[in-house]
Amino acid sequence: MHESRLPPLNGLRAFEVAARHLSFKQAAEELFVTPTAVSHRIRALEDWLGVKLFNRLTRSLELTKEGEAYAALVQEGFAILTRASEELRRSSDDGELVVSATMSFASNWLNAKLATLQSPHETFTVRIEGTDLPIDLKRSNVDIAIRYGEGGYEDLYSEMLFPDLITPVCTPELAAEISQPGDIAKLPRIDYRWPGFGPRDPSWDKWFHAAGVTAPAAELVPSFSDEHMALGQTLAGRGVGLLGIVAAAEPILQGRLVRPFPIALENRAYYFVCQPHSLRRRKVGIFRDWLKAEAARFDELLAEDPRLKFETSVRAEHLTETEKP
């Protein structure tokens, strides 16, 4: 009979990770130990159980029948522990509120407005995690995500903040060389290509179509997978950038950029997203109410300020790269 009714916890953790990756090497990288240490921990677990969990092949690793059944239960157990720990950690209204947002949104819209959120009587702070990668709210320490997409996030609460409108912007110096949409084709251009979304996304070709001019012949246009990088190139005067108005609004209002024409391509929208039960937490509610108020103010700017207001907008997905106006 074993002295402890629980198996060695280091071995359990090593087994759970190795079972997911089917690799001692990848498990070692996740656990920040050596592959040998992972192997030893799993061997100790197998000795404790009296059951072989893996078939160690020459160039691969596979679960035994017993190991496959055990892995499902162990992973479920770790998931329960993770949820319980996160619920306890998040139950307090003190401490940090972790918000994940795209790099562009965090840098160009959210950060400038955070000063209006905190007040002396609040007992929590906000930490922004900028990333363009999808975040699993159920498995991470993130409380709120601001996602760029089309909504309908399964098993999550979401509400739209505002749509993004894609339009050419440039420095005032370059704008002086532009009197009609076709003039942009004569200048250097900068493109932000929405990673992972595909041919339905905005492009220079589609904007020229929406503006009612023949798109120029295909040419090499610098393209960036990060909108913040494309915005930086545009601010430096290296070309006319095709950017979202959410990212470009502040430089436009500051006079650092100009939108030559009130013509835009409609793209995806920004959404507030969290787990449904998180809405019961006071600090999540405070941040949500503040964010919605800021979003409403931004919507008013887009509707009323002549520097930002659009007269024409076309769904980018309704245009193709080859059609003519």
mmCIF file of C-alpha atoms in Angstrom:
data_model
loop_
_atom_site.group_PDB
_atom_site.id
_atom_site.type_symbol
_atom_site.label_atom_id
_atom_site.label_comp_id
_atom_site.label_asym_id
_atom_site.label_seq_id
_atom_site.Cartn_x
_atom_site.Cartn_y
_atom_site.Cartn_z
ATOM 1 C CA MET A 1 0.000 0.000 0.000
ATOM 2 C CA HIS A 2 1.317 3.461 -0.879
ATOM 3 C CA GLU A 3 2.105 5.891 1.932
ATOM 4 C CA SER A 4 0.381 8.673 -0.037
ATOM 5 C CA ARG A 5 -2.885 8.324 -1.881
ATOM 6 C CA LEU A 6 -1.736 10.956 -4.368
ATOM 7 C CA PRO A 7 0.804 10.135 -7.078
ATOM 8 C CA PRO A 8 3.925 12.339 -7.379
ATOM 9 C CA LEU A 9 2.607 15.706 -8.550
ATOM 10 C CA ASN A 10 5.724 16.571 -10.577
ATOM 11 C CA GLY A 11 5.216 13.323 -12.439
ATOM 12 C CA LEU A 12 1.544 14.076 -13.035
ATOM 13 C CA ARG A 13 2.358 17.493 -14.485
ATOM 14 C CA ALA A 14 5.118 16.069 -16.691
ATOM 15 C CA PHE A 15 2.758 13.339 -17.892
ATOM 16 C CA GLU A 16 -0.060 15.778 -18.700
ATOM 17 C CA VAL A 17 2.225 17.998 -20.792
ATOM 18 C CA ALA A 18 3.995 15.099 -22.523
ATOM 19 C CA ALA A 19 0.628 13.493 -23.329
ATOM 20 C CA ARG A 20 -0.512 16.706 -25.027
ATOM 21 C CA HIS A 21 2.633 17.064 -27.111
ATOM 22 C CA LEU A 22 3.525 13.385 -27.448
ATOM 23 C CA SER A 23 7.079 14.610 -27.016
ATOM 24 C CA PHE A 24 9.411 14.707 -24.012
ATOM 25 C CA LYS A 25 11.380 17.482 -25.719
ATOM 26 C CA GLN A 26 8.378 19.772 -26.182
ATOM 27 C CA ALA A 27 7.169 18.968 -22.668
ATOM 28 C CA ALA A 28 10.590 19.939 -21.331
ATOM 29 C CA GLU A 29 10.410 23.277 -23.157
ATOM 30 C CA GLU A 30 7.006 24.036 -21.643
ATOM 31 C CA LEU A 31 8.111 23.013 -18.141
ATOM 32 C CA PHE A 32 11.564 24.654 -18.389
ATOM 33 C CA VAL A 33 13.396 21.425 -17.505
ATOM 34 C CA THR A 34 15.452 18.923 -19.501
ATOM 35 C CA PRO A 35 13.909 16.063 -21.509
ATOM 36 C CA THR A 36 15.771 13.686 -19.189
ATOM 37 C CA ALA A 37 14.031 15.236 -16.182
ATOM 38 C CA VAL A 38 10.649 14.794 -17.875
ATOM 39 C CA SER A 39 11.452 11.156 -18.629
ATOM 40 C CA HIS A 40 12.541 10.479 -15.049
ATOM 41 C CA ARG A 41 9.419 12.098 -13.586
ATOM 42 C CA ILE A 42 7.134 10.062 -15.827
ATOM 43 C CA ARG A 43 9.086 6.891 -15.061
ATOM 44 C CA ALA A 44 8.582 7.560 -11.332
ATOM 45 C CA LEU A 45 4.857 8.041 -11.946
ATOM 46 C CA GLU A 46 4.678 4.768 -13.869
ATOM 47 C CA ASP A 47 6.475 2.994 -11.004
ATOM 48 C CA TRP A 48 4.033 4.483 -8.504
ATOM 49 C CA LEU A 49 1.043 3.420 -10.601
ATOM 50 C CA GLY A 50 2.483 0.103 -11.630
ATOM 51 C CA VAL A 51 1.304 0.865 -15.193
ATOM 52 C CA LYS A 52 3.173 1.745 -18.364
ATOM 53 C CA LEU A 53 1.852 5.039 -19.748
ATOM 54 C CA PHE A 54 3.955 5.532 -22.893
ATOM 55 C CA ASN A 55 5.459 3.385 -25.593
ATOM 56 C CA ARG A 56 8.895 4.910 -26.130
ATOM 57 C CA LEU A 57 9.616 4.363 -29.816
ATOM 58 C CA THR A 58 12.834 5.173 -31.653
ATOM 59 C CA ARG A 59 11.732 8.493 -33.106
ATOM 60 C CA SER A 60 8.358 9.032 -31.519
ATOM 61 C CA LEU A 61 6.252 8.648 -28.427
ATOM 62 C CA GLU A 62 2.802 7.157 -28.120
ATOM 63 C CA LEU A 63 0.357 6.634 -25.280
ATOM 64 C CA THR A 64 -0.519 3.137 -24.233
ATOM 65 C CA LYS A 65 -4.192 2.272 -23.952
ATOM 66 C CA GLU A 66 -3.979 2.824 -20.190
ATOM 67 C CA GLY A 67 -2.002 6.034 -20.705
ATOM 68 C CA GLU A 68 -4.594 7.441 -23.108
ATOM 69 C CA ALA A 69 -7.423 6.853 -20.628
ATOM 70 C CA TYR A 70 -5.365 8.244 -17.739
ATOM 71 C CA ALA A 71 -4.355 11.344 -19.758
ATOM 72 C CA ALA A 72 -7.993 12.329 -20.303
ATOM 73 C CA LEU A 73 -8.696 12.152 -16.556
ATOM 74 C CA VAL A 74 -5.488 13.953 -15.569
ATOM 75 C CA GLN A 75 -6.121 16.759 -18.071
ATOM 76 C CA GLU A 76 -9.657 17.144 -16.771
ATOM 77 C CA GLY A 77 -8.291 17.314 -13.228
ATOM 78 C CA PHE A 78 -5.774 20.022 -14.117
ATOM 79 C CA ALA A 79 -8.499 21.967 -15.925
ATOM 80 C CA ILE A 80 -10.654 21.855 -12.779
ATOM 81 C CA LEU A 81 -7.734 23.035 -10.639
ATOM 82 C CA THR A 82 -6.995 25.835 -13.095
ATOM 83 C CA ARG A 83 -10.607 27.043 -13.107
ATOM 84 C CA ALA A 84 -10.860 26.872 -9.319
ATOM 85 C CA SER A 85 -7.624 28.791 -8.877
ATOM 86 C CA GLU A 86 -8.583 31.425 -11.425
ATOM 87 C CA GLU A 87 -12.029 31.860 -9.882
ATOM 88 C CA LEU A 88 -10.433 32.412 -6.482
ATOM 89 C CA ARG A 89 -7.855 34.783 -7.905
ATOM 90 C CA ARG A 90 -10.449 36.751 -9.793
ATOM 91 C CA SER A 91 -13.019 36.861 -7.008
ATOM 92 C CA SER A 92 -11.338 39.897 -5.488
ATOM 93 C CA ASP A 93 -11.968 43.383 -6.836
ATOM 94 C CA ASP A 94 -8.457 44.378 -5.798
ATOM 95 C CA GLY A 95 -5.249 43.790 -7.729
ATOM 96 C CA GLU A 96 -4.850 43.667 -11.484
ATOM 97 C CA LEU A 97 -7.416 43.600 -14.236
ATOM 98 C CA VAL A 98 -5.683 41.968 -17.212
ATOM 99 C CA VAL A 99 -6.871 43.178 -20.616
ATOM 100 C CA SER A 100 -5.684 41.654 -23.893
ATOM 101 C CA ALA A 101 -5.872 43.741 -27.066
ATOM 102 C CA THR A 102 -4.241 43.827 -30.486
ATOM 103 C CA MET A 103 -0.930 45.692 -30.601
ATOM 104 C CA SER A 104 -2.411 48.388 -32.832
ATOM 105 C CA PHE A 105 -5.520 48.952 -30.729
ATOM 106 C CA ALA A 106 -3.552 48.984 -27.478
ATOM 107 C CA SER A 107 -0.893 51.365 -28.791
ATOM 108 C CA ASN A 108 -2.976 53.748 -30.858
ATOM 109 C CA TRP A 109 -6.367 53.930 -29.165
ATOM 110 C CA LEU A 110 -6.595 52.316 -25.747
ATOM 111 C CA ASN A 111 -3.416 53.496 -24.010
ATOM 112 C CA ALA A 112 -4.113 57.182 -24.627
ATOM 113 C CA LYS A 113 -7.486 56.909 -22.897
ATOM 114 C CA LEU A 114 -6.573 54.836 -19.830
ATOM 115 C CA ALA A 115 -5.854 57.901 -17.729
ATOM 116 C CA THR A 116 -9.580 58.683 -17.712
ATOM 117 C CA LEU A 117 -10.402 55.267 -16.199
ATOM 118 C CA GLN A 118 -8.466 55.196 -12.940
ATOM 119 C CA SER A 119 -9.689 57.251 -10.013
ATOM 120 C CA PRO A 120 -8.309 57.548 -6.470
ATOM 121 C CA HIS A 121 -11.062 55.426 -4.903
ATOM 122 C CA GLU A 122 -10.472 52.415 -7.163
ATOM 123 C CA THR A 123 -8.483 49.539 -5.669
ATOM 124 C CA PHE A 124 -7.471 47.785 -8.886
ATOM 125 C CA THR A 125 -5.001 48.527 -11.643
ATOM 126 C CA VAL A 126 -5.226 47.700 -15.340
ATOM 127 C CA ARG A 127 -2.530 45.728 -17.132
ATOM 128 C CA ILE A 128 -2.652 45.739 -20.927
ATOM 129 C CA GLU A 129 -1.263 42.731 -22.781
ATOM 130 C CA GLY A 130 -0.734 43.624 -26.425
ATOM 131 C CA THR A 131 -0.847 40.652 -28.787
ATOM 132 C CA ASP A 132 -2.292 39.844 -32.200
ATOM 133 C CA LEU A 133 -2.592 36.155 -31.292
ATOM 134 C CA PRO A 134 -5.965 34.694 -30.194
ATOM 135 C CA ILE A 135 -6.308 34.395 -26.420
ATOM 136 C CA ASP A 136 -8.082 31.499 -24.713
ATOM 137 C CA LEU A 137 -9.895 33.282 -21.889
ATOM 138 C CA LYS A 138 -10.664 29.956 -20.200
ATOM 139 C CA ARG A 139 -7.031 28.886 -19.904
ATOM 140 C CA SER A 140 -5.176 32.191 -19.464
ATOM 141 C CA ASN A 141 -4.908 34.859 -16.792
ATOM 142 C CA VAL A 142 -6.630 37.393 -19.072
ATOM 143 C CA ASP A 143 -9.860 38.876 -17.695
ATOM 144 C CA ILE A 144 -11.025 40.806 -20.768
ATOM 145 C CA ALA A 145 -10.127 40.613 -24.455
ATOM 146 C CA ILE A 146 -10.729 43.279 -27.064
ATOM 147 C CA ARG A 147 -10.943 41.304 -30.269
ATOM 148 C CA TYR A 148 -10.899 42.369 -33.894
ATOM 149 C CA GLY A 149 -13.317 40.231 -35.871
ATOM 150 C CA GLU A 150 -16.947 39.572 -36.667
ATOM 151 C CA GLY A 151 -18.351 38.652 -33.248
ATOM 152 C CA GLY A 152 -20.160 35.454 -32.361
ATOM 153 C CA TYR A 153 -17.446 34.151 -30.042
ATOM 154 C CA GLU A 154 -18.628 30.755 -28.830
ATOM 155 C CA ASP A 155 -19.328 30.397 -25.087
ATOM 156 C CA LEU A 156 -18.187 33.975 -24.439
ATOM 157 C CA TYR A 157 -19.975 37.246 -23.764
ATOM 158 C CA SER A 158 -19.251 39.849 -26.442
ATOM 159 C CA GLU A 159 -20.563 43.187 -27.610
ATOM 160 C CA MET A 160 -19.399 45.384 -30.454
ATOM 161 C CA LEU A 161 -17.576 48.596 -29.613
ATOM 162 C CA PHE A 162 -17.276 50.093 -33.122
ATOM 163 C CA PRO A 163 -16.502 49.005 -36.687
ATOM 164 C CA ASP A 164 -13.192 49.817 -38.319
ATOM 165 C CA LEU A 165 -13.099 51.837 -41.543
ATOM 166 C CA ILE A 166 -10.061 51.539 -43.791
ATOM 167 C CA THR A 167 -8.850 54.626 -45.623
ATOM 168 C CA PRO A 168 -5.722 56.246 -47.084
ATOM 169 C CA VAL A 169 -3.874 58.577 -44.712
ATOM 170 C CA CYS A 170 -0.627 60.493 -45.116
ATOM 171 C CA THR A 171 1.390 63.409 -43.791
ATOM 172 C CA PRO A 172 0.246 66.952 -44.700
ATOM 173 C CA GLU A 173 3.315 67.280 -46.942
ATOM 174 C CA LEU A 174 2.273 64.298 -49.064
ATOM 175 C CA ALA A 175 -1.365 65.406 -48.988
ATOM 176 C CA ALA A 176 -0.323 68.617 -50.775
ATOM 177 C CA GLU A 177 0.486 66.465 -53.825
ATOM 178 C CA ILE A 178 -2.992 64.886 -53.884
ATOM 179 C CA SER A 179 -6.032 66.553 -55.457
ATOM 180 C CA GLN A 180 -7.967 63.514 -56.709
ATOM 181 C CA PRO A 181 -7.990 59.792 -55.790
ATOM 182 C CA GLY A 182 -5.923 58.803 -58.831
ATOM 183 C CA ASP A 183 -3.038 60.960 -57.584
ATOM 184 C CA ILE A 184 -2.383 58.455 -54.806
ATOM 185 C CA ALA A 185 -1.298 55.921 -57.440
ATOM 186 C CA LYS A 186 1.609 58.224 -58.333
ATOM 187 C CA LEU A 187 2.958 58.259 -54.761
ATOM 188 C CA PRO A 188 4.660 55.597 -52.628
ATOM 189 C CA ARG A 189 2.053 53.510 -50.835
ATOM 190 C CA ILE A 190 2.086 51.456 -47.624
ATOM 191 C CA ASP A 191 -0.193 48.500 -47.012
ATOM 192 C CA TYR A 192 -1.320 46.737 -43.854
ATOM 193 C CA ARG A 193 -2.424 43.198 -44.735
ATOM 194 C CA TRP A 194 -4.754 41.700 -42.163
ATOM 195 C CA PRO A 195 -2.995 38.400 -41.242
ATOM 196 C CA GLY A 196 -5.038 35.242 -41.520
ATOM 197 C CA PHE A 197 -8.184 36.835 -42.973
ATOM 198 C CA GLY A 198 -7.652 36.336 -46.712
ATOM 199 C CA PRO A 199 -8.867 37.858 -50.006
ATOM 200 C CA ARG A 200 -12.043 39.385 -48.572
ATOM 201 C CA ASP A 201 -9.953 41.996 -46.750
ATOM 202 C CA PRO A 202 -9.338 45.622 -47.768
ATOM 203 C CA SER A 203 -6.591 46.368 -50.270
ATOM 204 C CA TRP A 204 -5.381 49.305 -52.310
ATOM 205 C CA ASP A 205 -6.972 47.775 -55.390
ATOM 206 C CA LYS A 206 -10.359 47.691 -53.667
ATOM 207 C CA TRP A 207 -10.032 51.239 -52.360
ATOM 208 C CA PHE A 208 -9.323 52.595 -55.836
ATOM 209 C CA HIS A 209 -12.428 50.767 -57.071
ATOM 210 C CA ALA A 210 -14.521 52.277 -54.260
ATOM 211 C CA ALA A 211 -13.146 55.727 -55.140
ATOM 212 C CA GLY A 212 -14.333 55.303 -58.730
ATOM 213 C CA VAL A 213 -10.960 55.241 -60.417
ATOM 214 C CA THR A 214 -9.146 52.516 -62.303
ATOM 215 C CA ALA A 215 -6.742 50.709 -60.028
ATOM 216 C CA PRO A 216 -3.119 51.131 -61.100
ATOM 217 C CA ALA A 217 -1.230 48.216 -62.579
ATOM 218 C CA ALA A 218 0.102 45.759 -60.017
ATOM 219 C CA GLU A 219 3.310 46.959 -58.411
ATOM 220 C CA LEU A 220 5.382 46.239 -55.333
ATOM 221 C CA VAL A 221 3.862 48.033 -52.351
ATOM 222 C CA PRO A 222 5.499 47.617 -48.911
ATOM 223 C CA SER A 223 3.194 45.466 -46.798
ATOM 224 C CA PHE A 224 3.185 44.971 -43.032
ATOM 225 C CA SER A 225 1.476 42.338 -40.903
ATOM 226 C CA ASP A 226 1.349 44.751 -37.955
ATOM 227 C CA GLU A 227 -0.768 47.886 -38.315
ATOM 228 C CA HIS A 228 1.314 49.775 -35.768
ATOM 229 C CA MET A 229 4.395 49.297 -37.970
ATOM 230 C CA ALA A 230 2.504 50.502 -41.033
ATOM 231 C CA LEU A 231 1.295 53.546 -39.089
ATOM 232 C CA GLY A 232 4.874 54.356 -38.070
ATOM 233 C CA GLN A 233 6.014 54.262 -41.700
ATOM 234 C CA THR A 234 3.125 56.527 -42.674
ATOM 235 C CA LEU A 235 3.899 59.016 -39.888
ATOM 236 C CA ALA A 236 7.510 59.091 -41.084
ATOM 237 C CA GLY A 237 6.276 60.323 -44.475
ATOM 238 C CA ARG A 238 7.439 57.248 -46.384
ATOM 239 C CA GLY A 239 4.165 56.883 -48.252
ATOM 240 C CA VAL A 240 0.375 56.938 -48.146
ATOM 241 C CA GLY A 241 -0.837 54.279 -45.724
ATOM 242 C CA LEU A 242 -4.026 52.268 -46.109
ATOM 243 C CA LEU A 243 -5.002 52.043 -42.425
ATOM 244 C CA GLY A 244 -7.890 51.688 -40.030
ATOM 245 C CA ILE A 245 -9.385 54.940 -38.799
ATOM 246 C CA VAL A 246 -9.231 53.581 -35.227
ATOM 247 C CA ALA A 247 -5.430 53.513 -35.428
ATOM 248 C CA ALA A 248 -5.081 56.737 -37.420
ATOM 249 C CA ALA A 249 -7.634 58.937 -35.617
ATOM 250 C CA GLU A 250 -5.327 60.391 -32.961
ATOM 251 C CA PRO A 251 -2.577 61.449 -35.409
ATOM 252 C CA ILE A 252 -5.262 62.951 -37.661
ATOM 253 C CA LEU A 253 -6.728 64.970 -34.796
ATOM 254 C CA GLN A 254 -3.198 66.088 -33.852
ATOM 255 C CA GLY A 255 -2.569 67.278 -37.418
ATOM 256 C CA ARG A 256 0.264 64.803 -37.983
ATOM 257 C CA LEU A 257 -1.727 62.887 -40.606
ATOM 258 C CA VAL A 258 -4.404 63.835 -43.139
ATOM 259 C CA ARG A 259 -7.156 61.753 -44.670
ATOM 260 C CA PRO A 260 -7.216 62.995 -48.308
ATOM 261 C CA PHE A 261 -10.682 61.663 -49.178
ATOM 262 C CA PRO A 262 -13.775 60.723 -47.109
ATOM 263 C CA ILE A 263 -13.943 57.302 -48.766
ATOM 264 C CA ALA A 264 -13.514 54.123 -46.754
ATOM 265 C CA LEU A 265 -13.662 50.354 -46.948
ATOM 266 C CA GLU A 266 -15.688 48.706 -44.211
ATOM 267 C CA ASN A 267 -13.840 45.917 -42.472
ATOM 268 C CA ARG A 268 -14.257 44.017 -39.220
ATOM 269 C CA ALA A 269 -15.130 45.528 -35.858
ATOM 270 C CA TYR A 270 -13.682 45.713 -32.348
ATOM 271 C CA TYR A 271 -15.487 43.708 -29.650
ATOM 272 C CA PHE A 272 -15.423 43.627 -25.868
ATOM 273 C CA VAL A 273 -15.164 39.935 -24.900
ATOM 274 C CA CYS A 274 -15.102 38.118 -21.558
ATOM 275 C CA GLN A 275 -16.361 34.958 -19.919
ATOM 276 C CA PRO A 276 -20.062 35.290 -18.992
ATOM 277 C CA HIS A 277 -19.479 34.824 -15.262
ATOM 278 C CA SER A 278 -16.852 37.607 -15.288
ATOM 279 C CA LEU A 279 -19.596 40.180 -15.801
ATOM 280 C CA ARG A 280 -20.546 39.705 -12.150
ATOM 281 C CA ARG A 281 -17.199 41.082 -11.028
ATOM 282 C CA ARG A 282 -17.200 44.754 -10.124
ATOM 283 C CA LYS A 283 -13.906 45.697 -11.770
ATOM 284 C CA VAL A 284 -14.912 44.021 -15.048
ATOM 285 C CA GLY A 285 -18.162 45.973 -14.995
ATOM 286 C CA ILE A 286 -16.335 49.226 -14.319
ATOM 287 C CA PHE A 287 -13.956 48.660 -17.223
ATOM 288 C CA ARG A 288 -16.761 47.581 -19.550
ATOM 289 C CA ASP A 289 -18.873 50.679 -18.766
ATOM 290 C CA TRP A 290 -15.860 52.954 -19.213
ATOM 291 C CA LEU A 291 -14.879 51.292 -22.502
ATOM 292 C CA LYS A 292 -18.425 51.567 -23.887
ATOM 293 C CA ALA A 293 -18.533 55.260 -22.973
ATOM 294 C CA GLU A 294 -15.204 55.894 -24.712
ATOM 295 C CA ALA A 295 -16.408 53.927 -27.739
ATOM 296 C CA ALA A 296 -19.573 56.034 -27.898
ATOM 297 C CA ARG A 297 -17.492 59.225 -27.814
ATOM 298 C CA PHE A 298 -15.342 57.887 -30.625
ATOM 299 C CA ASP A 299 -18.447 57.053 -32.671
ATOM 300 C CA GLU A 300 -19.597 60.657 -32.222
ATOM 301 C CA LEU A 301 -16.234 61.906 -33.478
ATOM 302 C CA LEU A 302 -16.505 59.738 -36.583
ATOM 303 C CA ALA A 303 -19.998 61.066 -37.236
ATOM 304 C CA GLU A 304 -19.344 64.757 -36.607
ATOM 305 C CA ASP A 305 -15.686 65.759 -37.018
ATOM 306 C CA PRO A 306 -15.016 66.664 -40.673
ATOM 307 C CA ARG A 307 -11.455 65.328 -40.378
ATOM 308 C CA LEU A 308 -12.823 61.851 -39.586
ATOM 309 C CA LYS A 309 -16.325 61.736 -41.031
ATOM 310 C CA PHE A 310 -16.847 59.544 -44.100
ATOM 311 C CA GLU A 311 -19.186 60.260 -46.995
ATOM 312 C CA THR A 312 -18.739 56.897 -48.711
ATOM 313 C CA SER A 313 -18.023 53.453 -47.294
ATOM 314 C CA VAL A 314 -18.110 50.107 -49.077
ATOM 315 C CA ARG A 315 -17.846 46.608 -47.642
ATOM 316 C CA ALA A 316 -14.415 45.343 -48.648
ATOM 317 C CA GLU A 317 -15.769 41.828 -49.153
ATOM 318 C CA HIS A 318 -18.151 43.107 -51.843
ATOM 319 C CA LEU A 319 -15.214 44.143 -54.021
ATOM 320 C CA THR A 320 -12.722 41.916 -55.789
ATOM 321 C CA GLU A 321 -9.126 42.623 -56.751
ATOM 322 C CA THR A 322 -9.972 42.664 -60.470
ATOM 323 C CA GLU A 323 -13.367 44.333 -60.873
ATOM 324 C CA LYS A 324 -13.595 47.819 -62.403
ATOM 325 C CA PRO A 325 -15.786 50.684 -61.188
#
